[in-house]
CSV table of C-alpha atoms and ligand atoms in Angstrom, one decimal:
chain,number,residue,atom,x,y,z
B,1,MET,CA,24.5,143.3,74.9
B,2,PRO,CA,25.9,139.7,75.1
B,3,GLU,CA,24.2,137.3,72.7
B,4,GLN,CA,21.4,135.4,74.4
B,5,SER,CA,22.6,131.9,74.9
B,6,SER,CA,20.5,129.1,73.5
B,7,PRO,CA,19.4,126.1,75.6
B,8,LEU,CA,20.8,124.1,72.7
B,9,ASP,CA,24.2,125.4,73.4
B,10,LEU,CA,25.1,122.6,75.9
B,11,PRO,CA,28.2,122.5,78.0
B,12,GLU,CA,30.6,120.0,76.7
B,13,GLY,CA,30.2,116.6,78.2
B,14,ASP,CA,26.4,117.3,79.1
B,15,PRO,CA,25.0,113.8,80.1
B,16,PHE,CA,21.8,114.8,78.3
B,17,GLY,CA,23.6,116.0,75.1
B,18,PRO,CA,22.5,115.0,71.5
B,19,HIS,CA,24.2,111.6,72.0
B,20,ASN,CA,21.5,110.7,74.6
B,21,LEU,CA,18.0,112.0,73.6
B,22,PRO,CA,15.9,109.9,76.1
B,23,TYR,CA,11.9,109.9,75.6
B,24,GLY,CA,9.4,110.7,78.1
B,25,VAL,CA,5.8,112.2,78.3
B,26,PHE,CA,5.2,115.6,79.9
B,27,SER,CA,2.5,118.2,80.4
B,28,THR,CA,2.9,121.9,81.3
B,29,PRO,CA,1.3,123.5,84.3
B,30,GLY,CA,-1.4,125.3,82.2
B,31,HIS,CA,-2.4,122.3,80.4
B,32,PRO,CA,-2.2,119.3,82.8
B,33,GLU,CA,-4.5,117.0,80.6
B,34,ASP,CA,-2.5,117.7,77.5
B,35,ARG,CA,0.2,115.0,77.7
B,36,ARG,CA,2.9,115.1,74.9
B,37,VAL,CA,5.9,113.0,74.0
B,38,GLY,CA,9.0,114.9,75.0
B,39,VAL,CA,12.8,114.4,74.3
B,40,ARG,CA,15.2,115.5,76.9
B,41,ILE,CA,18.1,117.7,75.7
B,42,GLY,CA,20.2,119.2,78.5
B,43,ASN,CA,18.0,120.7,81.0
B,44,HIS,CA,15.0,121.1,78.6
B,45,VAL,CA,12.3,119.0,77.2
B,46,LEU,CA,11.6,119.2,73.4
B,47,ASP,CA,8.0,119.0,72.6
B,48,ALA,CA,8.8,116.3,69.8
B,49,GLY,CA,5.3,116.2,68.2
B,50,ALA,CA,5.3,120.0,67.9
B,51,ALA,CA,8.8,119.9,66.4
B,52,ALA,CA,7.7,117.2,64.0
B,53,HIS,CA,4.8,119.3,62.8
B,54,ALA,CA,6.9,122.6,62.6
B,55,LEU,CA,9.4,120.9,60.5
B,56,GLY,CA,6.9,118.9,58.3
B,57,SER,CA,8.3,115.6,59.5
B,58,PRO,CA,6.9,112.3,58.4
B,59,TYR,CA,7.2,111.2,62.1
B,60,ALA,CA,4.5,113.5,63.4
B,61,GLY,CA,2.2,110.5,63.6
B,62,LEU,CA,4.6,108.7,66.0
B,63,LEU,CA,5.5,111.7,68.1
B,64,ALA,CA,2.4,113.9,68.3
B,65,GLN,CA,0.9,111.5,70.8
B,66,PRO,CA,0.0,111.3,74.5
B,67,THR,CA,2.1,108.2,75.1
B,68,LEU,CA,5.3,106.5,73.7
B,69,ARG,CA,3.2,103.5,72.6
B,70,PRO,CA,3.0,104.4,68.9
B,71,LEU,CA,6.8,104.8,68.8
B,72,LEU,CA,7.5,101.8,70.8
B,73,ALA,CA,5.4,99.7,68.5
B,74,ALA,CA,6.9,101.2,65.3
B,75,GLY,CA,10.0,98.9,65.4
B,76,ARG,CA,13.7,99.1,65.1
B,77,THR,CA,14.0,100.9,61.6
B,78,ALA,CA,11.4,103.7,62.8
B,79,TRP,CA,13.3,103.9,66.1
B,80,SER,CA,16.6,104.7,64.2
B,81,ASP,CA,15.0,107.0,61.7
B,82,VAL,CA,13.3,109.1,64.4
B,83,ARG,CA,16.4,109.3,66.5
B,84,ARG,CA,18.4,110.4,63.3
B,85,ALA,CA,15.8,113.1,62.7
B,86,LEU,CA,15.7,114.3,66.4
B,87,THR,CA,19.6,114.5,66.4
B,88,ALA,CA,19.2,116.9,63.3
B,89,TRP,CA,16.6,119.0,65.0
B,90,VAL,CA,18.7,119.7,68.1
B,91,THR,CA,22.1,120.1,66.2
B,92,VAL,CA,21.6,121.6,62.9
B,93,PRO,CA,21.7,125.5,63.3
B,94,GLY,CA,19.2,126.1,60.6
B,95,HIS,CA,16.5,124.4,62.7
B,96,ARG,CA,17.0,126.5,65.9
B,97,ALA,CA,14.4,129.1,65.1
B,98,ASP,CA,11.7,126.3,64.8
B,99,ILE,CA,13.1,124.2,67.8
B,100,GLU,CA,13.9,126.7,70.5
B,101,PRO,CA,10.2,128.0,71.1
B,102,LEU,CA,9.4,124.2,71.6
B,103,LEU,CA,11.9,123.7,74.6
B,104,HIS,CA,10.5,123.6,78.1
B,105,PRO,CA,12.8,123.8,81.2
B,106,VAL,CA,12.6,120.2,82.5
B,107,ASP,CA,11.9,121.7,86.1
B,108,THR,CA,8.7,123.4,85.0
B,109,VAL,CA,7.0,120.4,83.5
B,110,THR,CA,5.2,117.3,84.9
B,111,LEU,CA,6.6,114.0,83.8
B,112,HIS,CA,4.2,111.1,83.5
B,113,LEU,CA,4.6,107.2,83.3
B,114,PRO,CA,5.4,107.5,79.4
B,115,TYR,CA,3.5,104.3,78.3
B,116,GLU,CA,1.0,101.9,79.8
B,117,VAL,CA,2.9,99.0,81.3
B,118,ALA,CA,1.6,95.9,79.8
B,119,ASP,CA,3.1,92.8,81.5
B,120,TYR,CA,5.7,93.2,84.3
B,121,VAL,CA,8.3,90.8,85.1
B,122,ASP,CA,11.1,90.9,87.5
B,123,PHE,CA,14.3,88.9,87.4
B,124,TYR,CA,16.9,87.7,90.0
B,125,ALA,CA,20.0,87.9,87.9
B,126,SER,CA,23.0,89.3,90.1
B,127,GLU,CA,25.1,86.6,91.4
B,128,HIS,CA,26.2,88.8,94.2
B,129,HIS,CA,22.7,89.7,95.2
B,130,ALA,CA,21.5,86.1,95.0
B,131,THR,CA,24.5,84.8,96.9
B,132,ASN,CA,23.9,87.4,99.7
B,133,VAL,CA,20.2,86.8,100.0
B,134,GLY,CA,20.7,82.9,99.9
B,135,GLN,CA,23.3,83.2,102.7
B,136,MET,CA,21.0,85.2,104.9
B,137,PHE,CA,17.8,83.1,104.1
B,138,ARG,CA,19.1,79.7,103.4
B,139,PRO,CA,22.3,79.6,105.8
B,140,ASP,CA,22.2,75.8,105.9
B,141,GLY,CA,22.2,75.2,102.2
B,142,ASP,CA,24.1,76.4,99.1
B,143,ALA,CA,23.5,80.1,98.6
B,144,LEU,CA,22.5,79.7,95.0
B,145,THR,CA,19.6,77.3,94.2
B,146,PRO,CA,20.5,74.4,91.8
B,147,ASN,CA,18.7,76.1,88.9
B,148,TRP,CA,20.4,79.5,89.4
B,149,LYS,CA,23.2,79.3,86.8
B,150,HIS,CA,20.9,77.4,84.4
B,151,LEU,CA,18.1,79.8,83.9
B,152,PRO,CA,17.3,83.4,84.8
B,153,ILE,CA,15.0,83.1,87.6
B,154,GLY,CA,11.9,85.5,87.6
B,155,TYR,CA,8.4,86.2,88.7
B,156,HIS,CA,5.5,87.9,87.2
B,157,GLY,CA,4.7,91.2,89.0
B,158,ARG,CA,1.9,93.7,89.0
B,159,SER,CA,1.9,96.1,86.0
B,160,GLY,CA,-0.8,98.2,87.4
B,161,THR,CA,1.3,99.5,90.3
B,162,VAL,CA,4.2,100.6,88.3
B,163,VAL,CA,4.5,104.3,89.0
B,164,VAL,CA,6.6,107.2,87.6
B,165,SER,CA,9.5,108.7,89.5
B,166,GLY,CA,8.3,111.2,92.2
B,167,THR,CA,5.2,109.2,93.1
B,168,ASP,CA,4.8,108.7,96.9
B,169,VAL,CA,5.1,105.1,98.1
B,170,VAL,CA,2.5,104.2,100.8
B,171,ARG,CA,4.0,101.7,103.4
B,172,PRO,CA,2.2,98.5,102.6
B,173,SER,CA,0.4,96.5,105.4
B,174,GLY,CA,0.2,92.8,105.4
B,175,GLN,CA,0.7,89.6,107.2
B,176,ARG,CA,4.0,88.8,108.7
B,177,LYS,CA,5.4,86.0,110.9
B,178,ALA,CA,8.9,85.5,112.1
B,179,PRO,CA,9.9,81.9,112.5
B,180,THR,CA,9.9,82.3,116.4
B,181,ASP,CA,6.5,84.1,116.3
B,182,PRO,CA,3.5,81.8,117.5
B,183,ALA,CA,1.1,83.2,114.9
B,184,PRO,CA,0.9,85.7,112.0
B,185,VAL,CA,0.1,89.3,112.9
B,186,PHE,CA,-1.3,92.1,110.5
B,187,GLY,CA,0.1,95.6,110.2
B,188,PRO,CA,2.3,98.0,108.3
B,189,SER,CA,5.5,96.3,107.1
B,190,VAL,CA,8.6,97.0,109.3
B,191,LYS,CA,11.1,95.8,106.9
B,192,LEU,CA,10.3,98.1,103.8
B,193,ASP,CA,13.1,97.9,101.3
B,194,ILE,CA,14.4,99.0,98.0
B,195,GLU,CA,15.9,97.0,95.0
B,196,ALA,CA,18.1,99.0,92.6
B,197,GLU,CA,17.4,97.7,89.2
B,198,VAL,CA,17.3,98.5,85.4
B,199,GLY,CA,14.0,98.2,83.7
B,200,PHE,CA,13.8,97.1,80.1
B,201,VAL,CA,10.8,98.3,77.8
B,202,VAL,CA,9.5,96.2,75.1
B,203,GLY,CA,8.3,97.9,71.9
B,204,VAL,CA,7.6,95.2,69.3
B,205,PRO,CA,5.3,92.3,70.2
B,206,SER,CA,6.0,88.7,69.4
B,207,ALA,CA,3.6,86.1,68.1
B,208,HIS,CA,2.1,83.8,70.8
B,209,GLY,CA,3.6,80.4,70.5
B,210,THR,CA,7.0,81.7,69.0
B,211,PRO,CA,9.9,82.2,71.2
B,212,VAL,CA,12.2,85.2,70.7
B,213,PRO,CA,15.9,84.1,70.1
B,214,LEU,CA,18.7,85.9,71.8
B,215,ALA,CA,19.8,87.6,68.5
B,216,ASP,CA,16.5,89.3,68.2
B,217,PHE,CA,16.7,91.3,71.4
B,218,ARG,CA,17.2,94.6,69.6
B,219,GLU,CA,14.2,94.0,67.3
B,220,HIS,CA,11.9,94.0,70.3
B,221,VAL,CA,13.4,96.0,73.2
B,222,PHE,CA,13.3,99.6,72.8
B,223,GLY,CA,15.2,100.9,75.7
B,224,LEU,CA,15.6,101.1,79.4
B,225,SER,CA,14.8,103.1,82.6
B,226,LEU,CA,15.9,103.0,86.2
B,227,LEU,CA,13.6,100.9,88.3
B,228,ASN,CA,13.1,100.5,92.1
B,229,ASP,CA,11.3,97.3,93.1
B,230,TRP,CA,10.1,98.4,96.5
B,231,SER,CA,10.0,95.2,98.7
B,232,ALA,CA,8.5,94.4,102.0
B,233,ARG,CA,10.7,91.9,103.4
B,234,ASP,CA,8.7,90.8,106.3
B,235,LEU,CA,5.6,90.2,104.1
B,236,GLN,CA,7.7,88.5,101.4
B,237,ALA,CA,9.4,86.1,103.9
B,238,TRP,CA,6.1,84.7,105.2
B,239,GLU,CA,4.1,84.5,101.9
B,240,TYR,CA,6.6,83.5,99.2
B,241,VAL,CA,7.3,79.9,99.9
B,242,PRO,CA,6.6,78.0,97.6
B,243,LEU,CA,5.0,80.2,95.0
B,244,GLY,CA,7.3,83.3,95.0
B,245,PRO,CA,6.9,87.1,95.6
B,246,PHE,CA,3.3,88.2,95.8
B,247,LEU,CA,2.0,91.2,98.0
B,248,GLY,CA,5.5,91.9,99.4
B,249,LYS,CA,6.4,93.5,96.1
B,250,SER,CA,3.1,94.2,94.2
B,251,PHE,CA,2.3,97.4,96.1
B,252,ALA,CA,4.6,99.7,94.1
B,253,THR,CA,7.4,99.6,91.5
B,254,SER,CA,8.9,102.9,90.5
B,255,VAL,CA,10.4,103.7,87.2
B,256,SER,CA,12.4,106.8,86.0
B,257,ALA,CA,10.4,109.1,83.7
B,258,TRP,CA,13.0,108.8,80.9
B,259,VAL,CA,13.3,105.9,78.5
B,260,THR,CA,16.8,105.7,77.1
B,261,PRO,CA,16.9,104.1,73.6
B,262,LEU,CA,19.3,101.2,73.3
B,263,GLU,CA,20.9,103.0,70.4
B,264,ALA,CA,22.2,105.7,72.9
B,265,LEU,CA,24.0,102.9,74.9
B,266,ASP,CA,26.2,101.3,72.1
B,267,ALA,CA,29.2,102.5,73.8
B,268,ALA,CA,28.1,101.0,77.1
B,269,ARG,CA,27.8,97.5,75.9
B,270,THR,CA,30.0,95.1,77.7
B,271,ALA,CA,30.7,91.4,78.0
B,272,PRO,CA,28.8,89.7,80.9
B,273,PRO,CA,30.9,87.9,83.5
B,274,ALA,CA,32.2,84.5,82.5
B,275,ARG,CA,29.7,81.8,83.0
B,276,ASP,CA,30.9,78.8,85.0
B,277,VAL,CA,28.1,76.4,83.9
B,278,PRO,CA,27.5,75.5,80.2
B,279,LEU,CA,24.1,77.0,79.0
B,280,LEU,CA,21.3,75.4,77.0
B,281,PRO,CA,21.4,76.7,73.4
B,282,TYR,CA,18.6,79.1,73.6
B,283,LEU,CA,20.5,80.9,76.4
B,284,ASP,CA,24.1,80.4,75.2
B,285,ASP,CA,25.3,83.8,74.1
B,286,SER,CA,29.0,83.1,73.6
B,287,GLY,CA,28.5,83.2,69.8
B,288,GLU,CA,26.4,86.3,69.7
B,289,GLU,CA,27.8,89.3,67.8
B,290,GLU,CA,27.0,92.0,70.3
B,291,HIS,CA,28.0,92.1,74.0
B,292,GLY,CA,24.9,91.4,76.1
B,293,GLY,CA,25.9,93.5,79.2
B,294,PHE,CA,25.7,97.2,79.8
B,295,ASP,CA,28.0,99.2,81.8
B,296,ILE,CA,25.7,101.3,83.8
B,297,ARG,CA,26.8,102.8,87.1
B,298,ILE,CA,24.0,103.3,89.6
B,299,THR,CA,24.1,105.4,92.8
B,300,VAL,CA,21.5,104.8,95.5
B,301,GLU,CA,20.7,107.8,97.9
B,302,ILE,CA,18.6,107.8,101.1
B,303,ASN,CA,17.6,111.4,102.0
B,304,GLY,CA,20.4,112.7,99.8
B,305,GLN,CA,23.1,110.5,101.3
B,306,VAL,CA,24.8,108.0,99.0
B,307,VAL,CA,24.5,104.5,100.6
B,308,SER,CA,25.6,102.4,97.5
B,309,GLU,CA,26.9,102.4,94.0
B,310,PRO,CA,25.8,99.1,92.3
B,311,PRO,CA,27.7,98.2,89.0
B,312,PHE,CA,25.2,96.8,86.4
B,313,ALA,CA,28.1,95.4,84.3
B,314,THR,CA,28.5,92.7,86.9
B,315,MET,CA,25.0,91.1,86.3
B,316,TYR,CA,25.3,87.3,85.5
B,317,TRP,CA,22.2,87.2,83.2
B,318,THR,CA,21.7,89.7,80.4
B,319,ALA,CA,18.6,91.4,79.3
B,320,ALA,CA,18.7,89.4,75.9
B,321,GLN,CA,19.0,86.1,77.9
B,322,GLN,CA,16.0,87.2,80.1
B,323,LEU,CA,13.9,88.0,76.9
B,324,ALA,CA,14.8,84.7,75.4
B,325,HIS,CA,14.0,82.8,78.5
B,326,MET,CA,10.7,84.6,79.1
B,327,THR,CA,9.4,83.7,75.7
B,328,VAL,CA,11.0,80.2,75.2
B,329,ASN,CA,7.7,78.5,76.3
B,330,GLY,CA,5.9,80.5,73.6
B,331,ALA,CA,4.6,83.3,75.9
B,332,SER,CA,4.1,86.4,73.8
B,333,LEU,CA,5.4,89.9,74.3
B,334,ARG,CA,3.1,93.1,74.0
B,335,THR,CA,4.0,96.6,73.5
B,336,GLY,CA,4.7,98.1,76.9
B,337,ASP,CA,5.9,95.0,78.6
B,338,LEU,CA,8.5,95.9,81.2
B,339,TYR,CA,11.0,93.6,82.8
B,340,GLY,CA,13.3,94.4,85.6
B,341,SER,CA,16.9,93.1,85.6
B,342,GLY,CA,16.8,92.0,89.2
B,343,THR,CA,18.5,93.7,92.1
B,344,VAL,CA,21.9,95.0,91.0
B,345,SER,CA,24.6,94.2,93.5
B,346,GLY,CA,28.3,94.3,92.9
B,347,PRO,CA,30.9,92.2,94.8
B,348,GLU,CA,31.8,95.0,97.3
B,349,THR,CA,29.7,95.9,100.4
B,350,ALA,CA,29.1,99.4,99.1
B,351,GLN,CA,27.8,98.1,95.8
B,352,ARG,CA,24.8,96.2,97.2
B,353,GLY,CA,21.4,97.2,95.7
B,354,SER,CA,19.1,96.5,98.7
B,355,LEU,CA,19.0,97.5,102.4
B,356,LEU,CA,18.5,93.8,103.2
B,357,GLU,CA,22.1,93.2,102.0
B,358,LEU,CA,23.5,96.6,103.0
B,359,THR,CA,22.4,96.1,106.6
B,360,TRP,CA,22.6,92.3,106.5
B,361,ASN,CA,18.9,92.0,107.3
B,362,GLY,CA,19.0,94.7,109.9
B,363,ARG,CA,22.0,93.3,111.8
B,364,ASP,CA,24.4,96.2,110.7
B,365,PRO,CA,22.5,99.5,110.5
B,366,LEU,CA,23.6,102.2,108.2
B,367,GLU,CA,24.7,105.4,109.9
B,368,LEU,CA,22.8,108.3,108.2
B,369,PRO,CA,22.9,111.9,109.4
B,370,GLU,CA,19.5,111.5,110.8
B,371,GLY,CA,20.2,108.4,112.7
B,372,LYS,CA,20.7,104.6,112.1
B,373,ARG,CA,18.8,102.9,109.4
B,374,THR,CA,18.1,99.3,109.0
B,375,PHE,CA,14.9,99.4,106.6
B,376,LEU,CA,13.0,102.5,105.5
B,377,GLU,CA,11.2,104.8,107.8
B,378,ASP,CA,8.1,107.0,107.0
B,379,GLY,CA,9.4,110.3,105.3
B,380,ASP,CA,12.5,108.6,103.9
B,381,THR,CA,13.2,109.6,100.2
B,382,VAL,CA,15.1,107.0,98.1
B,383,THR,CA,16.7,108.1,94.8
B,384,LEU,CA,18.5,106.0,92.2
B,385,THR,CA,20.5,107.9,89.5
B,386,ALA,CA,22.7,106.4,86.9
B,387,TRP,CA,24.9,107.0,83.9
B,388,ALA,CA,26.6,105.0,81.1
B,389,PRO,CA,29.7,105.6,79.0
B,390,GLY,CA,28.7,107.3,75.7
B,391,PRO,CA,30.6,107.9,72.5
B,392,HIS,CA,34.0,109.7,72.7
B,393,GLY,CA,34.3,109.7,76.4
B,394,THR,CA,30.9,111.3,77.0
B,395,ARG,CA,28.3,110.1,79.7
B,396,VAL,CA,24.8,109.0,79.0
B,397,GLY,CA,22.6,110.3,81.8
B,398,LEU,CA,19.8,107.9,82.8
B,399,GLY,CA,18.0,110.4,85.0
B,400,ASP,CA,16.7,109.4,88.3
B,401,VAL,CA,14.0,107.4,90.0
B,402,THR,CA,12.8,108.7,93.2
B,403,GLY,CA,10.1,108.0,95.8
B,404,ARG,CA,9.3,109.1,99.4
B,405,ILE,CA,7.7,106.7,101.9
B,406,VAL,CA,4.5,107.8,103.4
B,407,THR,CA,2.8,106.3,106.5
B,408,ALA,CA,0.4,103.5,106.0
B,409,PRO,CA,-3.4,104.4,106.2
U,501,LIG,O1,16.1,84.3,97.4
U,501,LIG,C1,15.2,84.6,98.1
U,501,LIG,O2,14.8,84.0,98.9
U,501,LIG,C2,14.6,86.0,97.8
U,501,LIG,C3,14.7,86.6,96.6
U,501,LIG,C4,14.1,87.9,96.4
U,501,LIG,O3,13.8,88.8,97.3
U,501,LIG,C5,13.8,88.3,95.0
U,501,LIG,C6,14.7,89.3,94.5
U,501,LIG,O4,15.5,89.9,95.1
U,501,LIG,C7,14.6,89.6,93.1
U,501,LIG,C8,15.6,90.6,92.5
U,501,LIG,O5,16.8,90.1,92.3
U,501,LIG,O6,15.3,91.7,92.3
U,502,CA,CA1,13.4,92.8,92.2
U,503,MG,MG1,7.4,95.4,92.6
C-alpha cells in the first residue's frame, strides 16, 4: 500500500504554504454555531484553538476563540510569537499526529466574517483611478482635485454592512437624477459597480487625542484582506456633492474571509511611486526604514471571465500614510477598524479596478461570453483574487472575495 499522503505535505510553491498562514473564522456543518479561529494551510483549515490545546500552547487563550478579536488586540509581539508557534505546528514532523486530526478541508467548512468591524473608512489613493474618475466626472477642470497629492482623501463608510466573501449583494434602490432629468426618480440602481481594493485590519487601538505616526503602522495594523467596495454610481452621482459618498456605497462592502498577517508580506514590500509634490512631515515617508507599498497582484473576474488585473504596487498613498492621516486629528483607532485602500487601478486599460473606468461610464461595454456589460446585471458574480510575492520566489495567496448580485426587493 502506498503511504497515505498528509495534507501537510504541500506541493512546492503552494500559495497557502507555511510562509503564508492567513487567519479566518470557520464552522463545520455539524456545528454551525461553534465558530472557531482557523488558519489556512494548503487546502485545509487548521482548528487553531484545538491545536493550541492539544500542544499545551500558551496561546490557547488567543486562539480558542469565536473571533480574531483577542489575537488582533494582543499586539505585534504576540502576533509574531503566535505565528512562529503555528509555523512549527504545521512543519515539525513530531507535531503531525496531533495536528492532522484538526485539519478540515477548506471546501467543507463555512467561513465567517472573522472579526466585528469597528469603524470602516475608505480612501481614494490610486492616481490612475482618481484621474480616470476626474476626467469622466469633471471634464472641464483638472482631473485631480487641488488637495489630492497633499492628503489621502477618504470618507467614513458603514461598518455594519461589511460582509464576508460569498454573501449575496442585493441591488440597492435609491434616488438618481441625471443632469438632463427634470426631477429625481426612485428605483433599483442601474449603474451597480465594483471597486477592487485591499482592506487593512487594525489590531491595536490608539489613545483618543494621540496621532499614530507613520513609523507605528506595524504596531497597529495586523494584516490585510481583499475588499470589494460595491458602488451604485447613479445613486452616488446625485447624492455625493458636497458631502461625499453615502447610500451609494453603504449597502454592502465585501471582504475576503482570510486576513493575511503583514509578516507574511515582508517580501512583497515595495517603494511607492515617486511623489511629485512635497508632503507635510506627518505624511512624508521618504525617511522611513520600511517600504510602504505592497506588491499585490489582483485579478477581477465577472462570471469567471477575467476583466482586469489591477496592480496594488502602483498606489500613490500607502496604508501607513492613510493610518497617519486618519489619526492626525486625534481620532482614535479601535480593534477591528477596517480601512480600504481605495480602488486599485493601474496605468493600463486592463488594470482598472471598476466598471466605471473599464467601460468609461458605460460608453465602451465589455464583451463577456453572455453579452455586453456596462454595469452589473442581476445574477452576475464578481470575484477578486490576488497574490503577492513571498520569500524565495514563492507566492502568498490572498484568497478571494466573491459576491453575486440579486434582484432588488
Ligand atoms: O471623484 C469622484 O467624483 C468620485 C470618487 C469615488 O467614487 C470614490 C472612490 O472611487 C473611492 C475609491 O478610490 O475607492
Ligand atoms: Ca472605494
Ligand atoms: Mg462600501
